[in-house]
mmCIF file of C-alpha atoms and ligand atoms in Angstrom:
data_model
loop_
_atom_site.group_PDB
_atom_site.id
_atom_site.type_symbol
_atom_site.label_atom_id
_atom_site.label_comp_id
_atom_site.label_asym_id
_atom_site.label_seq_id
_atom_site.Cartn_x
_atom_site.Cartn_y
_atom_site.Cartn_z
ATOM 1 C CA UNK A 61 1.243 -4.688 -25.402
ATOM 2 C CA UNK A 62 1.495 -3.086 -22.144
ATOM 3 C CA UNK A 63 0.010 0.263 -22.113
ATOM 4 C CA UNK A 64 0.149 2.640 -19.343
ATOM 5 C CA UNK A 65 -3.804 4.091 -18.804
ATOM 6 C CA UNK A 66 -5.198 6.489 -16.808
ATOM 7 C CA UNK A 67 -6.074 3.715 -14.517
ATOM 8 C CA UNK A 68 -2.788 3.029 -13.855
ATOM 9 C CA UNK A 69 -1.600 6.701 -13.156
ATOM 10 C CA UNK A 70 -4.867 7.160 -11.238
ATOM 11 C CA UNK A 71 -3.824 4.298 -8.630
ATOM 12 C CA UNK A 72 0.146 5.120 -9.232
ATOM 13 C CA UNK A 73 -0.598 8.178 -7.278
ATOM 14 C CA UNK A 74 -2.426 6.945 -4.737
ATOM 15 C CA UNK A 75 0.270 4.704 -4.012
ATOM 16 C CA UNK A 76 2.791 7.998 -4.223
ATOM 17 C CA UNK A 77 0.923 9.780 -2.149
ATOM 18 C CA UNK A 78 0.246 6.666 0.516
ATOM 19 C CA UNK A 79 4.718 6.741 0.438
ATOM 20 C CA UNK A 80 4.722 10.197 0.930
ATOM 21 C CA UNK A 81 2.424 9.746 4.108
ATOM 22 C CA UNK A 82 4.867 6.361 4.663
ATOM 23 C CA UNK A 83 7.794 8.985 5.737
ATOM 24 C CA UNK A 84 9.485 9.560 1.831
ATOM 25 C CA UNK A 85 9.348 13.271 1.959
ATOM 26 C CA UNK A 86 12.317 13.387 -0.890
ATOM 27 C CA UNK A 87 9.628 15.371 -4.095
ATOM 28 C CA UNK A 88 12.497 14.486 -6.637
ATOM 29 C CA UNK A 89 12.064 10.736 -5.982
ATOM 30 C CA UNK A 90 8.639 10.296 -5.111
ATOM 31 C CA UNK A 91 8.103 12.395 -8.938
ATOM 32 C CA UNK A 92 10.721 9.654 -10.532
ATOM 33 C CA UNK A 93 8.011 6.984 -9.129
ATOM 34 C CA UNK A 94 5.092 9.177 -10.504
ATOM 35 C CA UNK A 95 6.925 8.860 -13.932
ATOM 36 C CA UNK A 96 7.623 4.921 -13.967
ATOM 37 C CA UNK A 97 4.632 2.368 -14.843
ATOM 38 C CA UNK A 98 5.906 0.065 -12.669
ATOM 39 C CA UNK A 99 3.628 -2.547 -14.062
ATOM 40 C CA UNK A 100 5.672 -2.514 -17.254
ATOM 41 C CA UNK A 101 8.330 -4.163 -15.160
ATOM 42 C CA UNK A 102 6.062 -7.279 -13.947
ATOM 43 C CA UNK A 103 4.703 -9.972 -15.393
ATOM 44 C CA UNK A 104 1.224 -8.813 -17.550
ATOM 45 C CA UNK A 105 -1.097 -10.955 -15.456
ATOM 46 C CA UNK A 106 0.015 -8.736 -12.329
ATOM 47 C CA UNK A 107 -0.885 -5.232 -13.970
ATOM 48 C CA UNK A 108 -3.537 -4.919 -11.432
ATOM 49 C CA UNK A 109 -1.814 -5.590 -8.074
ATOM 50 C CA UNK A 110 1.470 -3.230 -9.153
ATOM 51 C CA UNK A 111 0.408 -0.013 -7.607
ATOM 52 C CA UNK A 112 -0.235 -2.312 -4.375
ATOM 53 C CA UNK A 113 2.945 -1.632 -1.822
ATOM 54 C CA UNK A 114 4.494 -4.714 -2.027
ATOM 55 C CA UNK A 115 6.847 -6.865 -3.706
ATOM 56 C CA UNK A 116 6.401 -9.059 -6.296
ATOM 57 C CA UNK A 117 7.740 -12.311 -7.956
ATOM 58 C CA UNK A 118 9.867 -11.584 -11.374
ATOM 59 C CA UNK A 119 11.932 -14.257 -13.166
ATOM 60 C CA UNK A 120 14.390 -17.070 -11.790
ATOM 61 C CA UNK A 121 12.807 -17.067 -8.410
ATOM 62 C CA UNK A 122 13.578 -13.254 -7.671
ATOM 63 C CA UNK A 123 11.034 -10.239 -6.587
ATOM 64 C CA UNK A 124 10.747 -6.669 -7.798
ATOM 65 C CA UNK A 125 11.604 -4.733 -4.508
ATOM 66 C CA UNK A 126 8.636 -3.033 -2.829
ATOM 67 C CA UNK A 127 7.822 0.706 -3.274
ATOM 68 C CA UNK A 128 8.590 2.083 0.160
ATOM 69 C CA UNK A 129 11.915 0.005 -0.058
ATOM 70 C CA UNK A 130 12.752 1.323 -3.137
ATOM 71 C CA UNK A 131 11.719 4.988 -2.745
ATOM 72 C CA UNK A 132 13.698 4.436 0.981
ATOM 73 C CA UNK A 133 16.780 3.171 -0.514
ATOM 74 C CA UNK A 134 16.820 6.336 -3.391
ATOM 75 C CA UNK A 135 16.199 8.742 -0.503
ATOM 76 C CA UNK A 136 19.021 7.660 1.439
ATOM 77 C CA UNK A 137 21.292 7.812 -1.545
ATOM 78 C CA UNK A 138 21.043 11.511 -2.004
ATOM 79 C CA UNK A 139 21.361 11.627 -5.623
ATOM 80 C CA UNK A 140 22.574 14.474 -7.297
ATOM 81 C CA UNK A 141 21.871 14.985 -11.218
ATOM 82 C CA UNK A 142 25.244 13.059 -12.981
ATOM 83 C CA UNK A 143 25.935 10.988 -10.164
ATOM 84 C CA UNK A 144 27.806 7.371 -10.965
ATOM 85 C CA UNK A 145 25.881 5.059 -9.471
ATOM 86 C CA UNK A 146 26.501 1.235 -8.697
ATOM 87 C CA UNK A 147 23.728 -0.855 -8.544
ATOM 88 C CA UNK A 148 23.789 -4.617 -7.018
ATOM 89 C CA UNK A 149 21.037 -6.675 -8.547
ATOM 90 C CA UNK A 150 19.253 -5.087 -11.458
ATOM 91 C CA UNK A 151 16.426 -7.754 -11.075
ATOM 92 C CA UNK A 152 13.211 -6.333 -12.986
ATOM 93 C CA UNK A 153 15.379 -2.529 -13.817
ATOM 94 C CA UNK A 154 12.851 -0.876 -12.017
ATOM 95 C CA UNK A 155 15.003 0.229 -9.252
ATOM 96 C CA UNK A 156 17.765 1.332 -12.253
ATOM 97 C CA UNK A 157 14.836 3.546 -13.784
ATOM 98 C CA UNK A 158 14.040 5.068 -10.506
ATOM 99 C CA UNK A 159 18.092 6.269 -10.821
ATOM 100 C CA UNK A 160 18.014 6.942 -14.549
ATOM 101 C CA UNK A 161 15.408 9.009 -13.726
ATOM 102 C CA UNK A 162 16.746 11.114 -11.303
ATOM 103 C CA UNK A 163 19.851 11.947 -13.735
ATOM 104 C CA UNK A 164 22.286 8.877 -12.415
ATOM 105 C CA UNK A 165 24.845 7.569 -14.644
ATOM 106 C CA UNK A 166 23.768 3.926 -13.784
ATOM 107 C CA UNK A 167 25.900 0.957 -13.974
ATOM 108 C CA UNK A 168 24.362 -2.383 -12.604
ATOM 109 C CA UNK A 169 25.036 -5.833 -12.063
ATOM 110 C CA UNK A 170 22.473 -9.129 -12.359
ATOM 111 C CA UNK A 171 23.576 -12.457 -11.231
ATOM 112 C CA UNK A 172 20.697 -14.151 -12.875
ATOM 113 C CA UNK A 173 21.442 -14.045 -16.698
ATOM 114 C CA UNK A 174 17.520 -14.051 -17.833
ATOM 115 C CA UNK A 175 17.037 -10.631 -15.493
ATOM 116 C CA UNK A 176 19.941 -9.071 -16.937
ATOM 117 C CA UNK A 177 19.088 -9.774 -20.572
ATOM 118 C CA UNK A 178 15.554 -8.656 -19.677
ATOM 119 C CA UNK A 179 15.765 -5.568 -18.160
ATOM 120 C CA UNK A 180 18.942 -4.094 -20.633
ATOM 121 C CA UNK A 181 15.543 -4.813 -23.477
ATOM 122 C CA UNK A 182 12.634 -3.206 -21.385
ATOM 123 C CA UNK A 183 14.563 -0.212 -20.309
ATOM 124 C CA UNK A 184 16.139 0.410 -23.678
ATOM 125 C CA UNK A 185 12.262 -0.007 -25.053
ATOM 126 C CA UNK A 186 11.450 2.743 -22.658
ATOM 127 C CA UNK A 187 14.394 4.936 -23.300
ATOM 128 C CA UNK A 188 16.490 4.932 -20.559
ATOM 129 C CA UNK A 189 20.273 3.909 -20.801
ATOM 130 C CA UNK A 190 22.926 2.174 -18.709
ATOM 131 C CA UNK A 191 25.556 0.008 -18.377
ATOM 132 C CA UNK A 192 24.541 -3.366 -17.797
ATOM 133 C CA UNK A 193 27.038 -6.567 -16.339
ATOM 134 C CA UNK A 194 26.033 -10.064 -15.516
ATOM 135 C CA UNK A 195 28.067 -11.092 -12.715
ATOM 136 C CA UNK A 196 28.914 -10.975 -8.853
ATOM 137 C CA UNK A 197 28.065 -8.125 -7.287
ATOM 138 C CA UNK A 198 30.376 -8.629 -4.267
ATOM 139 C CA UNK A 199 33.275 -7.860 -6.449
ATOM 140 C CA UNK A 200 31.914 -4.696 -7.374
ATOM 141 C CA UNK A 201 33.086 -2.961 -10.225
ATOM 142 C CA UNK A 202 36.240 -1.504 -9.407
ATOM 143 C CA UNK A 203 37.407 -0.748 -13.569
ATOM 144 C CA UNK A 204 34.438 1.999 -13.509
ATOM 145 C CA UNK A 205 34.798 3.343 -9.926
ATOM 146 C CA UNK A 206 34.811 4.952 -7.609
ATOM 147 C CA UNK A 207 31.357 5.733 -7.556
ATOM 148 C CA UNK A 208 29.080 8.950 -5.721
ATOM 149 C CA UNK A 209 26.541 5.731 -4.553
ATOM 150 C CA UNK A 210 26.193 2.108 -4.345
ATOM 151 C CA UNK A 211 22.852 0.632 -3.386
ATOM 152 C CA UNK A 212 22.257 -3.192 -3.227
ATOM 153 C CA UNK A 213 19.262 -4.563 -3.507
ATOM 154 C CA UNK A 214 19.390 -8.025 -2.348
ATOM 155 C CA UNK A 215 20.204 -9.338 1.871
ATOM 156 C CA UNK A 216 23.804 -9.249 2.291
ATOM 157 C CA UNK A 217 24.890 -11.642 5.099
ATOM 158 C CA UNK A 218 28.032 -8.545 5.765
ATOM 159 C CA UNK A 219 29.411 -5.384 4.189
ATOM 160 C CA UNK A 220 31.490 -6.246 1.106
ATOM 161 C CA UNK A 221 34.618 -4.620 1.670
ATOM 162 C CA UNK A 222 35.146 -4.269 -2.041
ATOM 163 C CA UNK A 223 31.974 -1.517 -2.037
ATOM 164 C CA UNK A 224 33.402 0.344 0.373
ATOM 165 C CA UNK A 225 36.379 0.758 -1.844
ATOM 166 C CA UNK A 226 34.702 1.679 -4.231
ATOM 167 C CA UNK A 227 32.852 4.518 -2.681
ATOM 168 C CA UNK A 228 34.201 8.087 -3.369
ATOM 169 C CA UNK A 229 35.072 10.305 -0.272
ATOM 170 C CA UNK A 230 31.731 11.591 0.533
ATOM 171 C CA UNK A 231 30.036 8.719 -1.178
ATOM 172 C CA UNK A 232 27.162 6.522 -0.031
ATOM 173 C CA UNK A 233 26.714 2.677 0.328
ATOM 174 C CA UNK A 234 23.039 1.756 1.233
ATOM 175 C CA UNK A 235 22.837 -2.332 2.013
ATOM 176 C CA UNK A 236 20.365 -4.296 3.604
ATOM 177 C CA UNK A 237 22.406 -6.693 5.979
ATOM 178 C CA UNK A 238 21.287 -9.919 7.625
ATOM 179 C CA UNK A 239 20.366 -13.206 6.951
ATOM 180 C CA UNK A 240 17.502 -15.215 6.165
ATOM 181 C CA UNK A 241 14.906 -12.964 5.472
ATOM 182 C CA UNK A 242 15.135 -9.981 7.868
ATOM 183 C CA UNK A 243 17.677 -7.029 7.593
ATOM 184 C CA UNK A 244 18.729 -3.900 8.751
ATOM 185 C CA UNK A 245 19.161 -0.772 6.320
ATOM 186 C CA UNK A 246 23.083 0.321 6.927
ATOM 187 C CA UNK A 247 24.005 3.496 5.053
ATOM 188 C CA UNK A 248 27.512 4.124 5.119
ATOM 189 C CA UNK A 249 29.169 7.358 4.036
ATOM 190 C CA UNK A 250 32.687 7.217 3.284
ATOM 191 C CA UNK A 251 34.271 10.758 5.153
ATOM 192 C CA UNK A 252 37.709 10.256 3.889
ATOM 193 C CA UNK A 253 40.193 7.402 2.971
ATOM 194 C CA UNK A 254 39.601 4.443 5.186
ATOM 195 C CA UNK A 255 36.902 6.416 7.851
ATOM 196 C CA UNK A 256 33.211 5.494 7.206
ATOM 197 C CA UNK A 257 30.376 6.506 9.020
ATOM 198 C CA UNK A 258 27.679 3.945 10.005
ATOM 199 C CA UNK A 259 23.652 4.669 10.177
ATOM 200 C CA UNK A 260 21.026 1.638 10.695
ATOM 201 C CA UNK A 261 17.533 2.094 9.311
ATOM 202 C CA UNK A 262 14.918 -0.057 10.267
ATOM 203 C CA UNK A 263 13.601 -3.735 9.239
ATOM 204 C CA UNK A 264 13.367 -4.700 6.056
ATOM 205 C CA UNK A 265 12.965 -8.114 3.628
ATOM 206 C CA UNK A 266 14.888 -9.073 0.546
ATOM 207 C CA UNK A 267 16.104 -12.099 -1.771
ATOM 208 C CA UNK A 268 19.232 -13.016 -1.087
ATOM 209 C CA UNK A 269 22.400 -11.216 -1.974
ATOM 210 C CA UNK A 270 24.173 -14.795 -3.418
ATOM 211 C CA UNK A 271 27.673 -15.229 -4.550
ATOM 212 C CA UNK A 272 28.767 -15.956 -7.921
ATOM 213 C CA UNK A 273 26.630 -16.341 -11.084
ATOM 214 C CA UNK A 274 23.559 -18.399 -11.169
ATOM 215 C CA UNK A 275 24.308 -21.212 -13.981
ATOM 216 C CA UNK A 276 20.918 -22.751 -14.578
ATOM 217 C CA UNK A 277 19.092 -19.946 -17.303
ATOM 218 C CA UNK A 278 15.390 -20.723 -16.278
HETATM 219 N N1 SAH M 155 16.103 -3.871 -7.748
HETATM 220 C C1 SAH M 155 15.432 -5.083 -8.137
HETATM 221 C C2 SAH M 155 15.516 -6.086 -6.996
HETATM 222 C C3 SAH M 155 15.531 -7.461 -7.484
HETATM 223 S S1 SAH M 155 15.699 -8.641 -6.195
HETATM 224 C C4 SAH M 155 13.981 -4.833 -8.475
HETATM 225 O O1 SAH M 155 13.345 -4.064 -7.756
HETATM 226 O O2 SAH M 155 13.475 -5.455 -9.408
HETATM 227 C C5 SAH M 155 17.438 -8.698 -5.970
HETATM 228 C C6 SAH M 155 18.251 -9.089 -7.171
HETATM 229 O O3 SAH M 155 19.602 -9.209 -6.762
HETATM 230 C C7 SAH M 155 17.863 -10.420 -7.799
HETATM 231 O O4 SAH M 155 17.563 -10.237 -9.137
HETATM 232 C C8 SAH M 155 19.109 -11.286 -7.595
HETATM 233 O O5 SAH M 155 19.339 -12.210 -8.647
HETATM 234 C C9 SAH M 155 20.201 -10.237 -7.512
HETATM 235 N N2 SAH M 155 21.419 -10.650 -6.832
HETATM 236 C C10 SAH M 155 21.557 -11.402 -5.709
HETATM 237 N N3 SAH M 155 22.855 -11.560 -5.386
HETATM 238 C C11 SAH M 155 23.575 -10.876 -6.343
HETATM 239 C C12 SAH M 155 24.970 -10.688 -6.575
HETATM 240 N N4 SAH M 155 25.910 -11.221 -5.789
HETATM 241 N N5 SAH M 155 25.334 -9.951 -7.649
HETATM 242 C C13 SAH M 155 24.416 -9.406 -8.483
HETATM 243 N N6 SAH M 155 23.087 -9.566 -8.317
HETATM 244 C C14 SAH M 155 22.660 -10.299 -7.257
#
């Protein structure tokens, strides 16, 4: 069915390229996006628009993150080959491919149970593996911790203190915080047992980071 052409590569790196001019200057993530059809991860009618830099509507009311937010996010995560990686909101998997293919052990979380059955059957289609939970990502997931990086991928109103437990000294939290639908990039770098080190990063736009499961399957 979906089939990744030489049209698609062709405007793939046009959009890697128009990142790298953006301010990503990380090779070993702007090469993971060179590698991912991201179209594969939207709905087939969109195929056209998915090398445009924006975000786009999935299932259950959610959006597949844009490419400068994503390759932004991965950048500031400084992901080393074999890192354990906690992902909040596995939405489309695109985001978990980008870390899959930079050698992260991957473990992510869905709230919306049609995303999280999706995306565990596209990525294992496309060969990638990684642990997969449908649940709150607030909590965390403290039984498989602590982890090198956590990234969220949805507006969190404040920093769940359970993620910064679950960082390992030296490890990275990157969370877009603020309400509505305008937040700040925090990365936060835990330097030793209870000290953390703060950055802000710009403006940026995201779904909500909700709590709880969603209960209505749509
Ligand atoms: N990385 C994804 C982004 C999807 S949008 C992609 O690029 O496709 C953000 C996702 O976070 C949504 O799928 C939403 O359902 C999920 N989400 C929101 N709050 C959550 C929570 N508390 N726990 C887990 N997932 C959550």
């Amino acid at each position: 069915m979906y089939q990744d052409t030489y049209k698609h590569k062709g405007q793939r790196k046009k959009l890697i390229e128009e990142l790298h001019k953006s301010g990503i200057k990380d090779e070993k993530v702007l090469q993971a996006m060179m590698k991912i059809p991201r179209h594969f991860f939207m709905d087939i009618g969109l195929d056209k628009l998915a090398y445009q830099n924006k975000a786009f509507p999935i299932a259950a009311e959610q959006t597949i993150s844009q490419p400068f937010t994503v390759a932004f996010q991965t950048q500031l995560l400084e992901i080393k080959k074999g890192a354990k990686i906690l992902e909040i909101g596995t939405g489309s998997g695109y985001q978990t491919a980008v870390l899959l293919e930079l050698g992260a052990r991957v473990y992510t979380i869905e709230r919306q149970k049609q995303l999280y059955l999706d995306a565990q059957v596209l990525l294992k289609s496309l060969g990638y593996k990684a642990q997969f939970f449908y649940g709150d990502g607030y909590k965390g997931k403290a039984a498989y911790g602590p982890f090198d990086g956590i990234i969220v991928t949805a507006g969190a109103p404040y920093i769940p203190d359970a993620l910064k437990e679950q960082l390992k000294t030296g490890g990275i939290l990157v969370i877009p915080v603020g309400e509505n639908d305008k937040q700040i990039m925090y990365k936060i770098t835990k330097i030793a047992e209870n000290e953390f080190k703060e950055e802000k990063f710009g403006n940026f736009r995201f779904v909500p980071m909700l709590e709880g499961t969603a209960k209505n399957r749509k």
